[in-house]
mmCIF file of C-alpha atoms in Angstrom:
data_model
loop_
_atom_site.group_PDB
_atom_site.id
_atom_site.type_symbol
_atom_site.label_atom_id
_atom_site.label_comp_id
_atom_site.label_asym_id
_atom_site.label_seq_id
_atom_site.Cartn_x
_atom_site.Cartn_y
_atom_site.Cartn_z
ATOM 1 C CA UNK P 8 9.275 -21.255 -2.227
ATOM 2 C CA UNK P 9 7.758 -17.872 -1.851
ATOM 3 C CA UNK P 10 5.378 -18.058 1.137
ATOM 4 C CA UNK P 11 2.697 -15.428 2.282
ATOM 5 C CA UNK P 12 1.666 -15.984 5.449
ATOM 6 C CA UNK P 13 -1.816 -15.198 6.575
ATOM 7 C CA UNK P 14 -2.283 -14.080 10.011
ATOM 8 C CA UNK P 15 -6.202 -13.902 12.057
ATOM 9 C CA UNK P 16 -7.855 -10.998 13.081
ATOM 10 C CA UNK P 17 -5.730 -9.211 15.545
ATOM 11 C CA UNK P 18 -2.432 -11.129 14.694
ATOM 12 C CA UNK P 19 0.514 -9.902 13.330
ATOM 13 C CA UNK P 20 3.747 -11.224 11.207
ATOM 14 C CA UNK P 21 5.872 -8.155 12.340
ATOM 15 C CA UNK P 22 7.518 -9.535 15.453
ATOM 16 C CA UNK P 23 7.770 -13.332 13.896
ATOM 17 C CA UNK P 24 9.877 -11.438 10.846
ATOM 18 C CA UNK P 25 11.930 -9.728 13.570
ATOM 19 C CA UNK P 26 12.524 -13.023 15.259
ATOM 20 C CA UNK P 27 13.168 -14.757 12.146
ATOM 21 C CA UNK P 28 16.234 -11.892 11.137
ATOM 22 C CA UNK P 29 17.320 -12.150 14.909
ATOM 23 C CA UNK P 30 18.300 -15.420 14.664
ATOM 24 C CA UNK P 31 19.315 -14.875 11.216
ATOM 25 C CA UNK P 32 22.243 -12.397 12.292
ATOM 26 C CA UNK P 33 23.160 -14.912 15.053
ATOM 27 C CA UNK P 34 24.614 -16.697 12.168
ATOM 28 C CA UNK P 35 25.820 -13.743 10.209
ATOM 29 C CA UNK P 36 23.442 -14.019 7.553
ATOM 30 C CA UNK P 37 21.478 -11.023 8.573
ATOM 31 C CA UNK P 38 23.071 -8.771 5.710
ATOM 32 C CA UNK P 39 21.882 -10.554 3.366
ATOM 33 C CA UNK P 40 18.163 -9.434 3.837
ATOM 34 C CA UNK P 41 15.802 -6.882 3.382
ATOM 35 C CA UNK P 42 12.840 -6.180 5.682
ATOM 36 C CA UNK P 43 9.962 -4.206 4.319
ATOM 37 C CA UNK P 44 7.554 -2.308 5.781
ATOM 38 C CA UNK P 45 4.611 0.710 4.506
ATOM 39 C CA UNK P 46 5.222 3.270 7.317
ATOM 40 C CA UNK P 47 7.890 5.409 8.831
ATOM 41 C CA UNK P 48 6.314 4.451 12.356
ATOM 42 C CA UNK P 49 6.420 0.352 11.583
ATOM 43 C CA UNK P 50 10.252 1.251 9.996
ATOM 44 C CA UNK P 51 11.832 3.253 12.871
ATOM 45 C CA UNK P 52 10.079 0.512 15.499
ATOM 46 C CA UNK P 53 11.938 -2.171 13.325
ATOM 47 C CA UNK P 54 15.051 -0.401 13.195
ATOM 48 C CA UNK P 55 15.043 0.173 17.183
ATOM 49 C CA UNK P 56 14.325 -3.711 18.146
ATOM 50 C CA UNK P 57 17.286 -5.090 15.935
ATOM 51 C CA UNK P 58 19.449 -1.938 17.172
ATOM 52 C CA UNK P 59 19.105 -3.746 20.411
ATOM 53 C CA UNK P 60 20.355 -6.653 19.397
ATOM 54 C CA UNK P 61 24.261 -7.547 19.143
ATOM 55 C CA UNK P 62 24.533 -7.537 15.335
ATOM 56 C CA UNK P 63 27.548 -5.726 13.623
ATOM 57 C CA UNK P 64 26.940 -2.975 11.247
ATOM 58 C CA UNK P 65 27.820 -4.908 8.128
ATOM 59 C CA UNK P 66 25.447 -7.919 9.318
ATOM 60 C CA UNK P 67 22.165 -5.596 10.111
ATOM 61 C CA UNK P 68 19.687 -6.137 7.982
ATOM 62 C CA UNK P 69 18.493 -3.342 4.884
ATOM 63 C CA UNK P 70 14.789 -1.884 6.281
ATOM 64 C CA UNK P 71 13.458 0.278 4.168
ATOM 65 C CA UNK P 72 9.900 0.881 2.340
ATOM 66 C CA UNK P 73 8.591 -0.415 -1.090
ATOM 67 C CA UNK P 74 9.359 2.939 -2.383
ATOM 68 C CA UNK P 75 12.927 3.248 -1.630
ATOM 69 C CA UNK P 76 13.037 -0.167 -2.748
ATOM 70 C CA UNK P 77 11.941 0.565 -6.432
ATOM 71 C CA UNK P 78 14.353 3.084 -5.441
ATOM 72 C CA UNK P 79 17.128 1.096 -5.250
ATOM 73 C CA UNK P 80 17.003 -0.465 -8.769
ATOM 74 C CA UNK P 81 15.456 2.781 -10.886
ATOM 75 C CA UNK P 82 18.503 4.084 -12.219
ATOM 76 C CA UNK P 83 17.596 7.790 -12.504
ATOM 77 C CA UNK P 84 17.258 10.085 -9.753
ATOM 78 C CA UNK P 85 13.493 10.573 -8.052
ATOM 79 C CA UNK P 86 12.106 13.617 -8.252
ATOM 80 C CA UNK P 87 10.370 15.101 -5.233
ATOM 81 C CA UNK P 88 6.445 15.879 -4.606
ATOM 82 C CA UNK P 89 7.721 19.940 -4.520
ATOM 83 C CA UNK P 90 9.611 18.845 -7.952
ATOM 84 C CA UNK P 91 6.610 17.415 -9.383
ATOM 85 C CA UNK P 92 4.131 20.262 -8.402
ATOM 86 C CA UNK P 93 6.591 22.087 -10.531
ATOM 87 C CA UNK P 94 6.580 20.290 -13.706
ATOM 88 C CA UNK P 95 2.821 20.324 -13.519
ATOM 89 C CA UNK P 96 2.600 23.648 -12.824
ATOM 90 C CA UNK P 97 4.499 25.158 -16.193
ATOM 91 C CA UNK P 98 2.637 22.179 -18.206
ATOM 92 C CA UNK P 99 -0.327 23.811 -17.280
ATOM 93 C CA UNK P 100 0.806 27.708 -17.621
ATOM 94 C CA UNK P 101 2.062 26.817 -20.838
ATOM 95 C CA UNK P 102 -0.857 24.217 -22.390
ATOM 96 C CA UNK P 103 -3.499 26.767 -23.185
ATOM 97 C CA UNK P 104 -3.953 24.730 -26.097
ATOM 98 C CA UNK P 105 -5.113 21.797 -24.023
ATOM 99 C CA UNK P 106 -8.054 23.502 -22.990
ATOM 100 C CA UNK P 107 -7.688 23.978 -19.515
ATOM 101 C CA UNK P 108 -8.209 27.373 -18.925
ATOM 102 C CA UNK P 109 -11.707 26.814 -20.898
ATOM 103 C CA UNK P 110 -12.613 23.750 -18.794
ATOM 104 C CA UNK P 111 -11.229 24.476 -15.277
ATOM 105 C CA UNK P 112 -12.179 28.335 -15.853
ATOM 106 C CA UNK P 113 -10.873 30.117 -12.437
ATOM 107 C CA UNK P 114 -9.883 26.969 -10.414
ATOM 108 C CA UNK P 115 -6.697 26.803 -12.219
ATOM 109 C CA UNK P 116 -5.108 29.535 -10.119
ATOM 110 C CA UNK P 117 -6.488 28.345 -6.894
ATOM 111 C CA UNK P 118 -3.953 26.994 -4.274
ATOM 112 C CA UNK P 119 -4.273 22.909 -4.464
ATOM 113 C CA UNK P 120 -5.015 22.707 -8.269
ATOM 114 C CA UNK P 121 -1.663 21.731 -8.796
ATOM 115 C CA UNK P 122 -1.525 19.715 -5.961
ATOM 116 C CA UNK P 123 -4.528 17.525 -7.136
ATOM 117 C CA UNK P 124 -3.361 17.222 -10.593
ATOM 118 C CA UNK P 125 -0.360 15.256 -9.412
ATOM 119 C CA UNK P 126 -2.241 13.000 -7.066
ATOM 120 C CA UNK P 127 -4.650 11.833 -9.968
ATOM 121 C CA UNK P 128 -1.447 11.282 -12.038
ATOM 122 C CA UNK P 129 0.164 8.988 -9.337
ATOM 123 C CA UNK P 130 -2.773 7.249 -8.759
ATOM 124 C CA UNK P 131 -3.221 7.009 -12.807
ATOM 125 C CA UNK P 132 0.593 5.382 -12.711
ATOM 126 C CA UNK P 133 0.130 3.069 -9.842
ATOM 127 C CA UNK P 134 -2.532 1.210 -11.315
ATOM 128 C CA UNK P 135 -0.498 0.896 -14.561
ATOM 129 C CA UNK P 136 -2.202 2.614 -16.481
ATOM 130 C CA UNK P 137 -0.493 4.483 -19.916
ATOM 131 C CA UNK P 138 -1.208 7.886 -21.268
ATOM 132 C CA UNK P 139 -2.638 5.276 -24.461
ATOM 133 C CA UNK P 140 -5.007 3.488 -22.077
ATOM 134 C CA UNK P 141 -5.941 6.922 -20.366
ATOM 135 C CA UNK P 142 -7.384 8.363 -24.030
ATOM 136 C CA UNK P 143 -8.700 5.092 -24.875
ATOM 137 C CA UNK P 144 -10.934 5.012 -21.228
ATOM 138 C CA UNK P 145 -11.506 8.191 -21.550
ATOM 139 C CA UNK P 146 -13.081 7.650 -25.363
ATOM 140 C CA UNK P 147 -15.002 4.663 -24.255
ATOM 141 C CA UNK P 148 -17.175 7.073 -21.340
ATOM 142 C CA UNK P 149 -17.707 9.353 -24.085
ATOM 143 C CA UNK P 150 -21.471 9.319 -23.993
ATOM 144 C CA UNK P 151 -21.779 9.342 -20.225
ATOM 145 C CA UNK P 152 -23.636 11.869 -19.763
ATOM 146 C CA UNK P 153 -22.316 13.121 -16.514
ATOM 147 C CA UNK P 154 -18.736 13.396 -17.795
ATOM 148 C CA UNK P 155 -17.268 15.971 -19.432
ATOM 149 C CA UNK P 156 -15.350 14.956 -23.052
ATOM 150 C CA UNK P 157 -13.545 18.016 -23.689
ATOM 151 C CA UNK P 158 -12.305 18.160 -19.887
ATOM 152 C CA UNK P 159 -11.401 14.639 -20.530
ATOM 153 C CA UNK P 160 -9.362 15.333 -23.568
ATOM 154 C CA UNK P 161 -7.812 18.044 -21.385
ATOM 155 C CA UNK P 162 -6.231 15.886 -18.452
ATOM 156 C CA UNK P 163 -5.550 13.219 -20.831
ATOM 157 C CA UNK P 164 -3.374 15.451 -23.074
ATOM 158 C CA UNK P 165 -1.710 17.254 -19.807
ATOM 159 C CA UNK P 166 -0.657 13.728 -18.558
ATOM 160 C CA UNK P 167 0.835 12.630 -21.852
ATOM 161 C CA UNK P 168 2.675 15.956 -21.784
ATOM 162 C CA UNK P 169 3.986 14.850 -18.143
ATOM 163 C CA UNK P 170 5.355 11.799 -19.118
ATOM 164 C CA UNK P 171 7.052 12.984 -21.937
ATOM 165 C CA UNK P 172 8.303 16.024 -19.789
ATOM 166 C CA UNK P 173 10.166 13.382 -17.100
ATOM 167 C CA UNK P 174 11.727 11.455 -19.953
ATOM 168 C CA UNK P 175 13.192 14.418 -21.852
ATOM 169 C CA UNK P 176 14.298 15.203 -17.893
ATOM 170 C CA UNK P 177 15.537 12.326 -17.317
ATOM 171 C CA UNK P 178 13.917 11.625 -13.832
ATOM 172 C CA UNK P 179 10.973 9.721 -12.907
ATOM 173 C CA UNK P 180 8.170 10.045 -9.843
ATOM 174 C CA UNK P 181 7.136 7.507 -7.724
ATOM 175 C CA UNK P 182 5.833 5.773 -9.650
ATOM 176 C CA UNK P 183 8.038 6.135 -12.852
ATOM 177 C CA UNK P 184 10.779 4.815 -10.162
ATOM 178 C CA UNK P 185 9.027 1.323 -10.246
ATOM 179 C CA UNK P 186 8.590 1.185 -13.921
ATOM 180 C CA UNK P 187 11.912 1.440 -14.233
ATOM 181 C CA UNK P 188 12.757 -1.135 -11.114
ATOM 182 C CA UNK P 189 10.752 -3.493 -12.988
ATOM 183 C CA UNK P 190 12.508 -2.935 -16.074
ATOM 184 C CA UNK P 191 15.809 -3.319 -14.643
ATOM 185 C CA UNK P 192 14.758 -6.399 -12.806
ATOM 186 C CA UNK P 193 13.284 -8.161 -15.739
ATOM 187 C CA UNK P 194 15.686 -7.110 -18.782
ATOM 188 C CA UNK P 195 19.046 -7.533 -16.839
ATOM 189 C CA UNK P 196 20.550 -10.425 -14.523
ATOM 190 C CA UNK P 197 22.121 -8.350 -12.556
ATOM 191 C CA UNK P 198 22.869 -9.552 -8.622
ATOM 192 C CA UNK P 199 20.926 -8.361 -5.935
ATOM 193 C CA UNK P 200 22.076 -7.431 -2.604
ATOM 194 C CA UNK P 201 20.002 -9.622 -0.573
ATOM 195 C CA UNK P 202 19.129 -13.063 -0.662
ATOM 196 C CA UNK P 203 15.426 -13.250 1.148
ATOM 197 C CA UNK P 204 13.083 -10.523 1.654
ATOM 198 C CA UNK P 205 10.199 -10.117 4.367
ATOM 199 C CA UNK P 206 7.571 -7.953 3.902
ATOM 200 C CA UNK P 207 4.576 -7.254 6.438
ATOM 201 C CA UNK P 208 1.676 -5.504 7.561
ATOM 202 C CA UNK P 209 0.383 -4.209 4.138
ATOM 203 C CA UNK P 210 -3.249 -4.004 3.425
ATOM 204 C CA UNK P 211 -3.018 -2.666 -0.212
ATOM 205 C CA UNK P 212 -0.754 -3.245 -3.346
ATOM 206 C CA UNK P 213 -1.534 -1.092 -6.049
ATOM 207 C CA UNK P 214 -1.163 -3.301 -9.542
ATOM 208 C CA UNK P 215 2.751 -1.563 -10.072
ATOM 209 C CA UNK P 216 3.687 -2.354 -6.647
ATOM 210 C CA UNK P 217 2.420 -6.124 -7.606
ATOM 211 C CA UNK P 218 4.360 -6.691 -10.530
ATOM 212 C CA UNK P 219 7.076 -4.826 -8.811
ATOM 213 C CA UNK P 220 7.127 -7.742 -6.177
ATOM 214 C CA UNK P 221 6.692 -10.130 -9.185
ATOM 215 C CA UNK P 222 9.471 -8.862 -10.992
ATOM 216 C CA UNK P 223 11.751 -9.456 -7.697
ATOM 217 C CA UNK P 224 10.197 -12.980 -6.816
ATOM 218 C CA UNK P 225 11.984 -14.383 -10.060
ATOM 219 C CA UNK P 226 15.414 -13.159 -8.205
ATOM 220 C CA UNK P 227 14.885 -13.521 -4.524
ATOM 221 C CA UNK P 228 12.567 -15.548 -2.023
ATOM 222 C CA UNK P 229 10.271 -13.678 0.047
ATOM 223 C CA UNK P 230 7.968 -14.130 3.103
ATOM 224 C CA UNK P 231 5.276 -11.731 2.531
ATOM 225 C CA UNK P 232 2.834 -11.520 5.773
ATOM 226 C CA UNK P 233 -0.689 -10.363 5.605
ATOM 227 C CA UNK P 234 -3.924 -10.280 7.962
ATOM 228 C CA UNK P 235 -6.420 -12.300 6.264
ATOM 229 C CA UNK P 236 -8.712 -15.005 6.594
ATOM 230 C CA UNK P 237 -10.962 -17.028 4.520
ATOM 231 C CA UNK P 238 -14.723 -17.353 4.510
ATOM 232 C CA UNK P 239 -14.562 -13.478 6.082
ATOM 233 C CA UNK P 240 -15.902 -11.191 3.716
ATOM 234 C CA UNK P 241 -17.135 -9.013 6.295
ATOM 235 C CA UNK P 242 -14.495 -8.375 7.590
ATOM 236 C CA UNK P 243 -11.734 -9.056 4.818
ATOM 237 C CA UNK P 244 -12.995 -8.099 1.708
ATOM 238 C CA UNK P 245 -10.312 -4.583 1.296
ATOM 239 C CA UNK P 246 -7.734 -7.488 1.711
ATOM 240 C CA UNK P 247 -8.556 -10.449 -0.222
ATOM 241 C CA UNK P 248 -7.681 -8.860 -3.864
ATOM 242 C CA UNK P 249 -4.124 -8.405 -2.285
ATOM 243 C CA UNK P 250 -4.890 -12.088 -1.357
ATOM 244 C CA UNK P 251 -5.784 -13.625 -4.544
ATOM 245 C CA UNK P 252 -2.876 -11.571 -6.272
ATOM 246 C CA UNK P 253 -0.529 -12.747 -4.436
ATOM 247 C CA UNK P 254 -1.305 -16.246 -5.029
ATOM 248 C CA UNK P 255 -2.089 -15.470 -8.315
ATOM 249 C CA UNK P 256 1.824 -14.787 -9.059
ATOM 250 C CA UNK P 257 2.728 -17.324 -7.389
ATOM 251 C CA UNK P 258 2.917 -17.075 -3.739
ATOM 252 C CA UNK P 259 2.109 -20.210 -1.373
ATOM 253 C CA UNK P 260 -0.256 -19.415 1.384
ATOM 254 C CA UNK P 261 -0.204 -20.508 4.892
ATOM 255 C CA UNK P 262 -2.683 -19.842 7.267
ATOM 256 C CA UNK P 263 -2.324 -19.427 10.873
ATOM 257 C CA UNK P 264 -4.713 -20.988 13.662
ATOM 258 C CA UNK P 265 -6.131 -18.748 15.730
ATOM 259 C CA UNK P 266 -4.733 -19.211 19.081
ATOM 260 C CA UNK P 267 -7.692 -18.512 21.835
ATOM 261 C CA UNK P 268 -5.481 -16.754 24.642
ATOM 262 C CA UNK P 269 -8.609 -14.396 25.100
ATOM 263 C CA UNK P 270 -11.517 -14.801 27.530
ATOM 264 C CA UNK P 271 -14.663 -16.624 26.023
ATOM 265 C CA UNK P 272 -16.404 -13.642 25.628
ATOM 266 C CA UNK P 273 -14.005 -11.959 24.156
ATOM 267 C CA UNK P 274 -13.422 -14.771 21.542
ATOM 268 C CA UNK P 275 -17.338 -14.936 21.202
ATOM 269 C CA UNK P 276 -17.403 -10.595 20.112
ATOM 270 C CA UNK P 277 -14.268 -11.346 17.946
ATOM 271 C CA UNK P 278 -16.512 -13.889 15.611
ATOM 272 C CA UNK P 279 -19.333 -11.832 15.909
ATOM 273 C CA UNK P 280 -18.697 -8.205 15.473
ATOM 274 C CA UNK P 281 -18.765 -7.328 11.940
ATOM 275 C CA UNK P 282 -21.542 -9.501 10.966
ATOM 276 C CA UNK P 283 -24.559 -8.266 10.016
ATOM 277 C CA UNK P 284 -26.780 -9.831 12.984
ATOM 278 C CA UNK P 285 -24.510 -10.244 15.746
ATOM 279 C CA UNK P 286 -25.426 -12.387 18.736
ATOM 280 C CA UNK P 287 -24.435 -13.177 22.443
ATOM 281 C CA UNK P 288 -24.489 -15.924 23.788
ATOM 282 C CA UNK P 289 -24.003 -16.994 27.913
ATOM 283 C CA UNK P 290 -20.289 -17.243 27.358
ATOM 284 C CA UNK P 291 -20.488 -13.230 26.316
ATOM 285 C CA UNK P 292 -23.368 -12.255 29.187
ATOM 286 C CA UNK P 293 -20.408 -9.353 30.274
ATOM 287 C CA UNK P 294 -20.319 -8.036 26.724
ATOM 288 C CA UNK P 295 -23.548 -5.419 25.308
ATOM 289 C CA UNK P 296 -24.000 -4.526 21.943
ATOM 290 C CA UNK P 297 -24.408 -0.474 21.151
ATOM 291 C CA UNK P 298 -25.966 0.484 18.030
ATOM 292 C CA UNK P 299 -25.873 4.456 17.264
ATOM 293 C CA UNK P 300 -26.653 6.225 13.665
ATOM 294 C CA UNK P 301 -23.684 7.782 13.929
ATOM 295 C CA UNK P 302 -19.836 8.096 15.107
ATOM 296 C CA UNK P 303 -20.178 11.234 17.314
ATOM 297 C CA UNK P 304 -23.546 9.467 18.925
ATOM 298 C CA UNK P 305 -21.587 6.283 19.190
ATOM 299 C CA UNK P 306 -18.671 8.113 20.899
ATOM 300 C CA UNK P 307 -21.282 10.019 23.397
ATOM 301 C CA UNK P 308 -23.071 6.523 24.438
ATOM 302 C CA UNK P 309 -19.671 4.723 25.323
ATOM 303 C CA UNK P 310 -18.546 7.494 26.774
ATOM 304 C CA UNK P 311 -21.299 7.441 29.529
ATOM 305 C CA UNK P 312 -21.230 3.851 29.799
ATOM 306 C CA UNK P 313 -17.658 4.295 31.048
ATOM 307 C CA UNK P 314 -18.731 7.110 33.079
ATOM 308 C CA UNK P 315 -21.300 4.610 35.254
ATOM 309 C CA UNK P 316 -18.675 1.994 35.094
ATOM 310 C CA UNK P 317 -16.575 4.387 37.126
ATOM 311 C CA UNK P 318 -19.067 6.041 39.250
#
């Protein structure tokens, strides 16, 4: 069974994942599992805790990111962001017939251009999307009227040119890397080097990253841990898509209780802050609600309510 665990406000899976590979390598079945995690500060904190524990090197755990993940199964080698700038940057010396220079004018040369171009195109291939259903969006905002078609046309026939650039090269970005993870995962049987896989404290999955965990749920169980809970818009509503995804493919949900180790007041606040009226109550008579139009206000008012705190 494929689980995803859904932690309350303030909770975390991280540490119960840790504890659940701890005791996992006290059997010598540590090696067998993959731990991942969405940030170089979350993967070096994992990697320091288990290198504290007495675990041999062939029984540690792999912890790594999504991305070297997708990694792991792609098959060709990754290109890098400098790489990529790179590619982009002779497409677009060499496309005059594309109509850049005619719809970007001058901006073309500025420092960034290049830079920005391959940000839209990951963010283009992490939702999935082909160079196909690019022109076909792009022909169905035709008439908006604050578009522009031909500019349109432009990016749309730069992007194809990118993709067919990396497969004539042989290489993939980012995102090309899962594409071809999923691929490999779906058209082949081939083993994989771990046998359960815990993943924790992401917020967003872009739609590849999805079917990328799809692809290996077929293959391998996973514990997938989130911070969600239901009947919390206010509050949850970046994370429940990731939520209904997830069980949407197939993942069981569990939902833990939220344990009340807090003071009363401090409980009350928790249920009240992001709602649109909040109110006290005598169990929160310590805690005062600031309103301020602004961060830098709302910085400047707590800041000399610590002040008479301390004076």
């Amino acid at each position: 069974m494929h689980i995803l665990h859904c932690a309350p406000l303030g909770k975390s899976l991280l540490q119960e994942f840790i504890r659940k590979i701890i005791a996992a390598g006290s059997k010598g079945e540590a090696g067998r599992i993959a731990f991942i995690l969405p940030s170089p500060y979350l993967l070096a904190h994992a990697r320091q805790v288990l290198r504290r524990v007495e675990m041999t090197a062939w029984e540690s755990p792999r912890i790594m990111s999504l991305d070297e993940l997708a990694d792991h199964f792609c098959g060709v080698r990754k290109i890098s962001r400098i790489e990529q700038e790179m590619i982009i940057s002779d497409l677009v010396r060499n496309r005059t017939d594309a109509g850049l220079e005619r719809c970007f004018g001058e901006i073309i040369d500025f420092p960034g251009f290049v830079s920005a171009l391959a940000r839209l195109f990951d963010e283009i291939k992490m939702a999935a999307v082909t160079p196909d259903e690019l022109d076909a969006a792009f022909i169905a905002l035709q008439d908006d009227t604050d578009r522009n078609p031909e500019r349109d046309v432009a990016v749309g026939e730069l992007f194809r040119a990118y993709q067919e650039r990396l497969k004539f090269c042989n290489v993939a970005d980012v995102a090309g890397s899962y594409l071809m993870a999923i691929d490999t995962l779906t058209e082949s049987d081939i083993p994989l080097p771990f046998e359960k896989i815990f993943m924790s404290e992401f917020s967003v999955l872009s739609p590849l990253r999805l079917r990328l965990l799809e692809s290996l749920k077929r293959k391998v169980a996973m514990e997938i841990g989130i911070c969600f809970e239901k009947n919390r818009p206010e509050v949850f509503s970046a994370v429940e898509p990731i939520y209904q995804e997830l069980v949407g493919i197939g993942f069981t949900p569990i939902f833990q209780k939220h344990e009340h180790s807090s003071k009363t007041a401090l409980s009350h606040i928790r249920d009240q802050l992001f709602r649109e009226q909040p109110t006290l109550s005598e169990n929160a008579a310590e805690v005062m609600i600031l309103r301020s139009p602004n961060r830098q206000k709302e910085a400047s008012v707590v800041a000399d309510k610590i002040k008479q705190l301390m004076l």
